[in-house]
Coordinates of C-alpha atoms and ligand atoms in Angstrom, one line a residue:
X26 CA 158.2 272.3 216.2
X27 CA 156.2 274.9 218.0
X28 CA 157.6 278.3 217.6
X29 CA 155.6 280.0 220.3
X30 CA 157.5 279.2 223.5
X31 CA 159.7 282.1 224.6
X32 CA 162.8 282.2 226.7
X33 CA 164.6 285.4 227.7
X34 CA 167.9 285.0 229.5
X35 CA 170.4 287.6 230.5
X36 CA 174.0 287.8 231.7
X37 CA 175.1 290.7 233.9
X38 CA 176.5 293.6 232.0
X39 CA 180.1 294.0 232.7
X40 CA 182.0 297.0 234.0
X41 CA 184.3 298.3 231.4
X42 CA 187.0 299.4 233.7
X43 CA 188.4 295.9 233.8
X44 CA 189.9 293.7 231.2
X45 CA 187.7 290.6 230.7
X46 CA 188.7 287.7 232.9
X47 CA 187.5 284.2 233.6
X48 CA 184.7 285.4 235.9
X49 CA 183.1 287.4 233.1
X50 CA 183.5 284.5 230.7
X51 CA 181.9 282.1 233.1
X52 CA 178.6 283.9 233.7
X53 CA 178.0 284.4 230.0
X54 CA 179.0 280.9 229.2
X55 CA 176.3 279.5 231.5
X56 CA 173.8 281.7 229.7
X57 CA 175.1 280.6 226.3
X58 CA 174.7 276.9 227.1
X59 CA 171.2 277.5 228.4
X60 CA 170.2 279.7 225.4
X61 CA 171.6 277.1 222.9
X62 CA 169.8 274.3 224.8
X63 CA 166.5 276.1 224.7
X64 CA 166.8 276.9 221.0
X65 CA 167.4 273.2 220.2
X66 CA 164.3 272.4 222.2
X67 CA 162.3 274.7 219.9
X68 CA 162.1 277.8 222.1
X69 CA 162.2 281.3 220.6
X70 CA 165.2 282.6 222.7
X71 CA 166.4 286.1 223.4
X72 CA 169.9 286.1 225.0
X73 CA 171.2 289.4 226.2
X74 CA 174.7 290.4 227.3
X75 CA 176.5 293.7 227.3
X76 CA 178.5 296.4 229.2
X77 CA 177.9 298.6 232.1
X78 CA 179.5 301.9 231.2
X79 CA 178.5 304.6 233.7
X80 CA 179.4 305.3 237.3
X81 CA 182.3 306.6 239.4
X82 CA 184.5 303.5 238.9
X83 CA 184.4 303.9 235.1
X84 CA 184.9 307.6 235.3
X85 CA 188.0 307.2 237.5
X86 CA 189.4 304.5 235.1
X87 CA 188.9 306.8 232.1
X88 CA 190.7 309.7 233.9
X89 CA 193.5 307.4 234.8
X90 CA 193.8 306.4 231.1
X91 CA 193.8 310.1 230.2
X92 CA 190.6 309.8 228.2
X93 CA 187.2 311.2 228.3
X94 CA 184.7 308.5 229.6
X95 CA 182.9 308.2 226.3
X96 CA 186.0 307.5 224.3
X97 CA 187.3 305.2 227.0
X98 CA 184.1 303.1 227.1
X99 CA 183.9 302.9 223.3
X100 CA 187.4 301.4 223.4
X101 CA 187.1 299.0 226.3
X102 CA 183.6 297.8 225.7
X103 CA 185.0 296.3 222.5
X104 CA 187.1 293.9 224.6
X105 CA 183.9 292.4 225.9
X106 CA 182.4 292.1 222.4
X107 CA 185.6 290.4 221.3
X108 CA 185.4 288.0 224.2
X109 CA 181.9 287.1 223.3
X110 CA 183.1 286.3 219.8
X111 CA 186.1 284.3 220.9
X112 CA 184.0 282.3 223.4
X113 CA 181.5 281.6 220.7
X114 CA 178.5 283.0 222.6
X115 CA 175.3 283.0 220.7
X116 CA 173.8 286.2 222.2
X117 CA 171.0 288.0 220.3
X118 CA 171.8 291.4 221.6
X119 CA 174.8 293.2 223.1
X120 CA 173.7 296.3 225.1
X121 CA 175.8 299.2 226.1
X122 CA 174.4 301.5 228.8
X123 CA 175.6 304.6 227.0
X124 CA 173.2 303.9 224.1
X125 CA 170.3 306.2 223.4
X126 CA 167.7 303.5 223.8
X127 CA 169.0 302.8 227.3
X128 CA 169.1 306.4 228.4
X129 CA 165.5 306.7 227.3
X130 CA 164.5 303.6 229.2
X131 CA 166.3 304.5 232.4
X132 CA 164.7 308.0 232.5
X133 CA 161.4 306.4 231.8
X134 CA 161.6 304.0 234.8
X135 CA 162.7 306.9 237.0
X136 CA 159.7 308.9 236.0
X137 CA 157.4 306.0 236.6
X138 CA 158.8 305.5 240.1
X139 CA 158.4 309.2 240.7
X140 CA 154.9 309.3 239.4
X141 CA 154.0 306.3 241.7
X142 CA 155.4 308.2 244.7
X143 CA 158.5 306.1 245.4
X144 CA 161.2 308.8 245.0
X145 CA 161.9 311.7 247.3
X146 CA 164.7 314.2 247.6
X147 CA 166.9 314.1 250.7
X148 CA 170.6 314.1 251.7
X149 CA 172.8 311.0 251.8
X150 CA 175.4 310.7 254.4
X151 CA 177.1 307.4 254.6
X152 CA 179.7 305.0 253.3
X153 CA 180.2 304.1 249.7
X154 CA 182.5 301.6 248.0
X155 CA 183.4 302.8 244.5
X156 CA 184.7 299.3 243.6
X157 CA 181.4 297.7 244.3
X158 CA 179.4 300.8 243.4
X159 CA 177.4 300.1 246.6
X160 CA 176.4 301.8 249.8
X161 CA 177.1 300.1 253.1
X162 CA 175.8 300.4 256.5
X163 CA 178.3 301.3 259.3
X164 CA 177.5 297.9 260.9
X165 CA 178.7 296.0 257.8
X166 CA 182.2 297.5 257.8
X167 CA 185.4 296.2 259.2
X168 CA 188.8 297.9 259.9
X169 CA 191.5 297.7 257.3
X170 CA 195.1 298.7 257.3
X171 CA 195.9 302.3 258.2
X172 CA 192.5 303.0 259.8
X173 CA 190.7 302.4 256.5
X174 CA 187.2 301.1 256.5
X175 CA 186.4 298.0 254.4
X176 CA 183.1 296.7 253.0
X177 CA 182.4 293.0 253.4
X178 CA 183.7 292.4 249.9
X179 CA 187.1 293.9 250.9
X180 CA 186.5 297.1 248.9
X181 CA 187.6 300.3 250.5
X182 CA 184.7 302.6 251.5
X183 CA 184.6 306.4 251.6
X184 CA 182.3 308.8 253.4
X185 CA 179.8 310.5 251.1
X186 CA 177.6 313.4 252.0
X187 CA 175.5 314.9 249.3
X188 CA 172.0 315.8 248.2
X189 CA 170.4 312.7 246.8
X190 CA 167.1 311.3 245.6
X191 CA 165.9 308.2 247.5
X192 CA 163.9 305.2 246.5
X193 CA 161.5 304.1 249.3
X194 CA 163.1 300.6 249.6
X195 CA 162.0 300.4 253.3
X196 CA 158.4 300.1 252.1
X197 CA 159.2 297.0 250.2
X198 CA 160.2 294.6 252.9
X199 CA 156.8 292.9 253.2
X200 CA 155.9 292.8 249.5
X201 CA 159.4 291.3 248.8
X202 CA 159.0 288.6 251.5
X203 CA 155.6 287.8 250.2
X204 CA 156.9 287.6 246.7
X205 CA 159.7 285.2 247.7
X206 CA 157.2 283.0 249.5
X207 CA 154.9 282.8 246.5
X208 CA 157.7 282.2 244.1
X209 CA 159.8 279.5 245.7
X210 CA 162.1 279.2 242.7
X211 CA 162.8 282.9 242.3
X212 CA 166.2 282.8 244.0
X213 CA 168.5 279.8 243.4
X214 CA 170.4 278.0 244.7
X215 CA 168.4 277.5 247.9
X216 CA 171.2 278.6 250.3
X217 CA 171.3 281.9 248.5
X218 CA 167.6 282.2 248.8
X219 CA 167.8 281.9 252.5
X220 CA 170.6 284.5 252.7
X221 CA 168.5 287.0 250.8
X222 CA 165.4 286.3 252.9
X223 CA 167.3 286.9 256.1
X224 CA 168.8 290.1 254.7
X225 CA 165.4 291.4 253.9
X226 CA 164.0 290.3 257.2
X227 CA 166.7 292.3 258.9
X228 CA 165.1 295.4 257.6
X229 CA 165.6 297.6 254.5
X230 CA 166.6 301.2 254.4
X231 CA 165.6 303.7 251.7
X232 CA 168.2 303.6 248.9
X233 CA 170.1 306.6 247.6
X234 CA 169.5 306.5 243.8
X235 CA 171.3 309.7 242.6
X236 CA 174.7 311.3 242.9
X237 CA 175.8 314.9 242.5
X238 CA 179.6 314.6 243.1
X239 CA 180.5 313.4 239.7
X240 CA 179.0 313.6 236.2
X241 CA 179.4 310.2 234.4
X242 CA 175.9 308.9 234.4
X243 CA 172.3 309.3 233.1
X244 CA 170.9 312.7 234.1
X245 CA 167.9 312.5 236.5
X246 CA 164.8 313.7 234.6
X247 CA 164.0 317.2 235.6
X248 CA 167.0 317.7 237.8
X249 CA 170.2 317.7 235.8
X250 CA 172.4 318.4 238.8
X251 CA 171.9 314.7 239.7
X252 CA 172.9 311.6 237.8
X253 CA 171.2 308.3 238.4
X254 CA 172.8 305.7 240.7
X255 CA 174.7 303.3 238.4
X256 CA 172.8 300.2 239.7
X257 CA 169.4 301.6 238.9
X258 CA 170.7 302.5 235.4
X259 CA 172.4 299.1 235.0
X260 CA 169.5 296.9 236.1
X261 CA 167.2 298.7 233.7
X262 CA 169.2 297.3 230.8
X263 CA 167.2 294.1 231.1
X264 CA 164.0 295.9 230.0
X265 CA 165.7 298.5 227.7
X266 CA 166.8 295.6 225.5
X267 CA 163.3 294.3 225.0
X268 CA 161.8 297.7 224.1
X269 CA 160.8 299.5 227.4
X270 CA 159.2 302.0 227.7
X271 CA 157.6 301.1 224.5
X272 CA 155.0 298.5 225.5
X273 CA 155.5 297.1 222.1
X274 CA 155.1 293.5 220.9
X275 CA 158.7 292.9 221.8
X276 CA 158.3 294.0 225.5
X277 CA 155.2 291.8 226.0
X278 CA 156.8 288.9 224.1
X279 CA 160.0 288.8 226.2
X280 CA 159.2 290.4 229.6
X281 CA 159.3 289.1 232.3
X282 CA 162.7 287.5 231.7
X283 CA 163.0 283.8 232.5
X284 CA 166.4 284.0 234.1
X285 CA 168.9 286.5 235.2
X286 CA 172.2 284.7 235.6
X287 CA 174.6 286.4 238.1
X288 CA 177.6 285.9 240.3
X289 CA 176.9 285.6 244.1
X290 CA 178.4 289.1 244.7
X291 CA 175.6 290.8 242.8
X292 CA 172.7 288.7 244.0
X293 CA 171.3 291.4 246.3
X294 CA 170.9 293.8 243.5
X295 CA 169.0 291.3 241.4
X296 CA 166.9 289.7 244.1
X297 CA 166.1 292.7 246.3
X298 CA 166.6 296.1 244.6
X299 CA 165.6 295.1 241.1
X300 CA 162.3 293.4 242.0
X301 CA 161.5 296.4 244.3
X302 CA 162.2 298.9 241.5
X303 CA 160.0 296.8 239.1
X304 CA 157.2 296.5 241.6
X305 CA 157.4 300.2 242.3
X306 CA 157.2 301.0 238.6
X307 CA 154.3 298.6 238.1
X308 CA 156.3 296.2 235.9
X309 CA 156.2 292.4 236.3
X310 CA 159.1 290.9 238.2
X311 CA 161.6 288.5 236.4
X312 CA 161.0 284.8 237.0
X313 CA 164.3 283.7 238.4
X314 CA 167.8 284.7 239.5
X315 CA 170.6 282.2 239.8
X316 CA 173.8 283.1 241.6
X317 CA 176.9 281.1 240.8
X318 CA 180.1 280.9 242.8
X319 CA 183.5 282.4 242.3
X320 CA 186.7 280.9 240.8
X321 CA 190.0 281.0 242.4
X322 CA 193.3 280.5 240.5
X323 CA 195.4 277.5 241.8
X324 CA 193.8 278.0 245.2
X325 CA 194.3 281.8 245.4
X326 CA 191.7 284.6 245.2
X327 CA 191.8 286.1 241.7
X328 CA 192.7 289.8 241.8
X329 CA 194.3 292.5 239.7
X330 CA 196.7 293.4 242.5
X331 CA 198.0 289.8 243.0
X332 CA 198.3 289.8 239.2
X333 CA 196.8 286.3 238.8
X334 CA 193.8 287.1 236.6
X335 CA 193.0 284.3 234.2
X336 CA 192.6 285.7 230.7
X337 CA 190.0 283.6 228.9
X338 CA 191.7 284.2 225.5
X339 CA 194.9 282.8 226.8
X340 CA 193.4 279.6 228.1
X341 CA 191.4 279.1 225.0
X342 CA 194.6 279.4 222.9
X343 CA 196.4 277.0 225.2
X344 CA 193.7 274.3 225.7
X345 CA 191.1 274.9 223.0
X346 CA 187.7 276.6 223.0
X347 CA 185.4 273.7 223.6
X348 CA 187.8 272.2 226.1
X349 CA 187.6 275.4 228.2
X350 CA 183.8 275.6 227.8
X351 CA 183.5 272.0 228.9
X352 CA 185.9 272.4 231.8
X353 CA 184.3 275.5 233.3
X354 CA 180.9 273.9 233.5
X355 CA 182.0 270.3 234.4
X356 CA 184.7 270.9 237.0
X357 CA 182.7 272.8 239.6
X358 CA 179.1 272.3 240.7
X359 CA 177.4 275.4 239.3
X360 CA 176.5 277.6 242.4
X361 CA 179.7 276.6 244.3
X362 CA 183.0 278.3 244.4
X363 CA 185.7 276.4 242.5
X364 CA 189.4 276.4 241.7
X365 CA 191.0 276.7 238.3
X366 CA 194.1 274.6 238.1
X367 CA 196.1 273.5 235.0
X368 CA 196.3 270.0 236.4
X369 CA 192.5 269.7 236.6
X370 CA 192.1 271.2 233.2
X371 CA 194.5 268.8 231.6
X372 CA 193.0 265.9 233.4
X373 CA 189.5 266.7 232.1
X374 CA 190.8 267.1 228.6
X375 CA 192.6 263.8 228.6
X376 CA 190.2 261.6 230.5
X377 CA 186.7 263.0 229.7
X378 CA 187.3 264.4 226.2
X379 CA 190.1 262.4 224.6
X380 CA 189.7 259.1 226.4
X381 CA 185.9 258.8 226.8
X382 CA 184.2 260.8 224.1
X383 CA 187.1 261.2 221.6
X384 CA 187.9 257.5 221.7
X385 CA 184.3 256.4 221.4
X386 CA 183.9 258.4 218.2
X387 CA 187.3 257.5 216.8
X388 CA 187.0 253.7 217.4
X389 CA 183.5 253.5 215.9
X390 CA 184.1 255.8 212.9
X391 CA 187.4 254.3 211.9
X392 CA 185.9 250.7 212.1
X393 CA 183.0 251.9 209.9
X394 CA 185.4 253.5 207.5
X395 CA 187.5 250.4 207.2
X396 CA 184.9 247.7 207.2
X397 CA 181.7 249.3 205.9
X398 CA 183.0 251.0 202.8
X399 CA 182.8 254.4 204.4
X400 CA 179.1 254.3 204.5
X401 CA 176.5 254.2 207.3
X402 CA 176.1 250.4 207.8
X403 CA 173.0 248.6 206.8
X404 CA 171.4 247.1 209.8
X405 CA 168.9 244.2 209.7
X406 CA 168.9 243.2 213.4
X407 CA 167.9 239.7 212.1
X408 CA 168.1 237.4 215.0
X409 CA 170.2 239.6 217.2
X410 CA 168.7 241.7 220.0
X411 CA 171.0 241.2 222.9
X412 CA 174.2 243.0 222.1
X413 CA 175.3 245.2 225.1
X414 CA 175.3 248.2 222.7
X415 CA 171.6 247.9 222.4
X416 CA 171.3 248.5 226.1
X417 CA 173.5 251.6 225.7
X418 CA 171.1 252.9 223.0
X419 CA 168.2 252.5 225.4
X420 CA 170.1 254.5 228.0
X421 CA 170.8 257.2 225.4
X422 CA 167.1 257.4 224.6
X423 CA 166.3 258.3 228.2
X424 CA 169.0 261.0 228.5
X425 CA 167.3 264.1 227.1
X426 CA 164.6 264.4 229.8
X427 CA 167.3 264.0 232.5
X428 CA 169.6 266.5 231.0
X429 CA 166.7 268.9 230.5
X430 CA 165.8 268.7 234.1
X431 CA 169.4 269.5 235.2
X432 CA 169.7 272.4 232.8
X433 CA 166.4 273.9 234.1
X434 CA 168.0 273.7 237.6
X435 CA 171.2 275.3 236.2
X436 CA 173.0 272.1 237.3
X437 CA 175.3 272.0 234.3
X438 CA 177.9 269.8 236.0
X439 CA 175.1 267.2 236.7
X440 CA 173.8 267.4 233.1
X441 CA 177.3 266.6 231.9
X442 CA 177.8 263.8 234.4
X443 CA 174.6 262.2 233.3
X444 CA 175.9 262.2 229.7
X445 CA 179.3 261.0 230.7
X446 CA 177.9 258.1 232.6
X447 CA 176.4 256.8 229.4
X448 CA 179.5 257.6 227.3
X449 CA 181.6 255.5 229.7
X450 CA 179.0 252.7 229.4
X451 CA 179.1 253.0 225.6
X452 CA 182.9 252.4 225.6
X453 CA 182.4 249.4 227.8
X454 CA 179.6 248.1 225.6
X455 CA 181.9 248.2 222.6
X456 CA 184.4 246.0 224.3
X457 CA 181.6 243.6 225.3
X458 CA 180.0 243.5 221.9
X459 CA 183.4 243.2 220.2
X460 CA 182.5 244.2 216.7
X461 CA 186.1 243.3 215.6
X462 CA 185.4 239.7 216.4
X463 CA 182.0 239.8 214.7
X464 CA 183.7 241.0 211.6
X465 CA 184.9 237.5 210.9
X466 CA 182.2 235.4 212.6
X467 CA 179.1 237.5 211.9
X468 CA 179.5 240.4 209.5
X469 CA 175.9 241.4 209.7
X470 CA 176.1 241.4 213.5
X471 CA 179.1 243.8 213.1
X472 CA 177.0 246.1 210.9
X473 CA 174.2 246.0 213.5
X474 CA 176.5 246.9 216.3
X475 CA 178.3 249.6 214.4
X476 CA 175.1 251.2 213.2
X477 CA 173.8 251.2 216.8
X478 CA 177.0 252.8 218.0
X479 CA 176.8 255.5 215.4
X480 CA 173.3 256.3 216.6
X481 CA 174.6 256.5 220.1
X482 CA 177.2 258.9 219.0
X483 CA 174.7 260.9 217.1
X484 CA 172.6 261.4 220.3
X485 CA 175.7 262.5 222.2
X486 CA 176.8 264.9 219.6
X487 CA 173.3 266.5 219.4
X488 CA 172.8 266.7 223.1
X489 CA 176.3 268.1 223.7
X490 CA 176.0 270.9 221.1
X491 CA 175.1 273.6 223.7
X492 CA 178.3 272.9 225.6
X493 CA 180.8 272.3 222.7
X494 CA 179.2 273.6 219.6
X495 CA 182.2 273.4 217.2
X496 CA 183.3 269.9 218.3
X497 CA 179.8 268.5 218.1
X498 CA 179.4 270.0 214.7
X499 CA 182.6 268.2 213.5
X500 CA 181.3 264.9 214.9
X501 CA 177.9 265.4 213.2
X502 CA 179.7 266.2 209.9
X503 CA 181.6 263.0 210.2
X504 CA 178.2 261.2 210.7
X505 CA 176.9 263.0 207.6
X506 CA 174.0 264.5 209.7
X507 CA 172.7 267.6 207.8
X508 CA 172.4 270.9 209.6
X509 CA 168.6 270.8 209.7
X510 CA 168.7 267.5 211.5
X511 CA 170.6 268.6 214.6
X512 CA 167.9 269.9 216.9
X513 CA 166.3 267.9 219.7
X514 CA 163.4 266.9 217.6
X515 CA 166.0 264.8 215.7
X516 CA 166.7 262.6 218.8
X517 CA 163.1 261.6 219.4
X518 CA 162.7 258.3 221.1
X519 CA 161.4 255.6 218.7
X520 CA 158.2 253.9 219.7
X521 CA 158.8 250.5 221.2
X522 CA 159.8 247.9 220.3
X523 CA 161.7 249.8 217.6
X524 CA 165.3 250.6 218.3
X525 CA 165.6 253.4 215.7
X526 CA 163.4 256.3 214.8
X527 CA 162.5 258.2 211.7
X528 CA 165.4 260.7 212.0
X529 CA 168.0 258.0 212.7
X530 CA 171.0 257.7 210.3
X531 CA 170.2 256.6 206.8
X532 CA 172.0 253.3 206.0
X533 CA 174.1 253.5 202.9
X534 CA 174.9 257.3 203.3
X535 CA 178.4 258.1 202.3
X536 CA 180.7 259.2 205.2
X537 CA 183.7 261.5 205.2
X538 CA 187.0 260.2 206.4
X539 CA 187.0 260.2 210.2
X540 CA 189.2 262.7 212.0
X541 CA 190.0 262.9 215.8
X542 CA 188.0 265.7 217.4
X543 CA 189.5 265.7 220.9
X544 CA 193.3 265.4 220.9
X545 CA 195.1 264.5 224.1
X546 CA 196.9 267.4 225.8
X547 CA 200.5 266.5 226.6
X548 CA 202.5 268.2 229.3
X549 CA 205.0 269.7 227.0
X550 CA 202.1 271.7 225.4
X551 CA 201.6 273.3 228.7
X552 CA 201.8 277.1 228.8
X553 CA 204.7 277.2 231.2
Ligands
LIG622 N1 178.3 295.8 236.3 C1 178.0 294.9 237.3 C2 176.8 294.1 236.9 C3 175.5 294.8 236.5 S1 174.3 293.7 236.0 C4 172.9 294.7 235.9 C5 179.1 294.0 237.7 N2 180.1 293.9 236.7 S2 181.4 293.1 236.9 O1 182.1 293.2 235.7 O2 182.1 293.5 238.1 O3 181.1 291.6 237.2 C6 180.2 290.8 236.5 C7 180.2 289.3 236.8 O4 181.4 288.7 236.9 C8 179.5 289.0 238.2 O5 178.5 288.1 237.9 C9 180.6 288.4 239.0 O6 180.1 287.5 239.9 C10 181.5 287.8 237.9 N3 182.8 287.5 238.5 C11 183.8 288.4 238.7 N4 184.8 287.7 239.2 C12 184.6 286.4 239.3 C13 185.3 285.2 239.7 N5 186.5 285.3 240.1 N6 184.6 284.0 239.5 C14 183.4 283.9 239.0 N7 182.7 285.0 238.6 C15 183.2 286.3 239.0 O7 179.2 293.5 238.8

């Protein structure tokens, strides 16, 4: 396999003032599936996640907890590392913005922007929402209760007036529009791209990029009264992690990133400010930003004040890790908003996992165990070419390119639907091929059918590894597929008219006793 294709993917870095919830788990999960998929395709992958630890919001949370910000961030950033562990993410690096390497990189990009004439000193007078760590224009605000002003996100804004350095964002309107035009896939989904373009067409104001009224941030080089605006600091993490400002092998190997995966609320930062900062600093712009939608909980907006936050650890404990991973990417078209409900979760577990995939594996493997001496059956295909399961095998052979295309479009739900269409066909084909009847009338026919079905399952288990790594590993163990035969080169399509390829299962291989991988979820297991 060629080892020279690179893929650099990033999740947002999470504010440490919050406990991790389903929204955080979701963005990183989508990255994890992509990273695992690319690795199986033979790419050299760098997958970055981490925590965003500076800014007024974190400083306030630390004060409320009676701690100094550094102690506070040390403690709470661990929650996110633990989440990464419990969700089985395969990240290559976990960055914290309080690390030395990041302070160096942030000050370096600042100096570069300054050197290139894009930073000037002025005074900021305007509205700021601490919750969003964002500046808003008067025209964007609405009236809240008690005369309070609210940002479009619902966050309360406050009036800020202080000396500030500015980035000349207003100069970047045309270059950005040209960039979007030349790079049609830069912002996805398409509806988001249109939103960003009309925002930029509406005119850009220079952006305040330093603060003096609090201290928890990276000092502005040469003017320690100022700290850097948390978003300039935060966005820089993507280049820090690959070695900036050191234009080392690492930087040229990984940068520009292939994909920044983000939620819709932070698209503007990644599709407008970040490319402008990069262009200003003379650094190449990342290749793509994908903005996914937001989850609600049983139809209600998720919020700390309502107290309906979904704790990923809790749902993993209740429903199972791979079940949750599957559900989150299957239930809602990636890019749309979606609703988390127990009913929908249980229905996916029972119908898609237990009934469709689980049953397929269980039926086939227990028949092989009982009737083929617990060994991979010896096929001959002598005189039989028309069993329905052979058609399923052919469908399975054409799956990988379809799934790849969907993954490259971040259409995880469609990728899974493509696979499930064939899983359902496979179950139907078993009924039609009826190996239990062949057992008596044509034992060799039974062996041919069961071997073919094991091959079908092998394909599914390999292709589904990015989504459900543990469960697929269990299935592959039950098929006696060794660990070095689980990447996508092992599901190559045999050259016609052959049905099986060189990496297909080896007839006669001893098999372990089959064990159900996807149990049904019964209502009395429910959390409440
Ligand atoms: N620190 C910034 C990101 C800096 S990236 C250079 C930040 N952090 S965050 O912790 O507030 O949110 C991170 C991600 O969680 C965003 O992508 C956001 O969309 C996502 N979600 C937060 N709540 C969500 C839902 N209810 N549903 C889905 N995703 C949501 O923003």
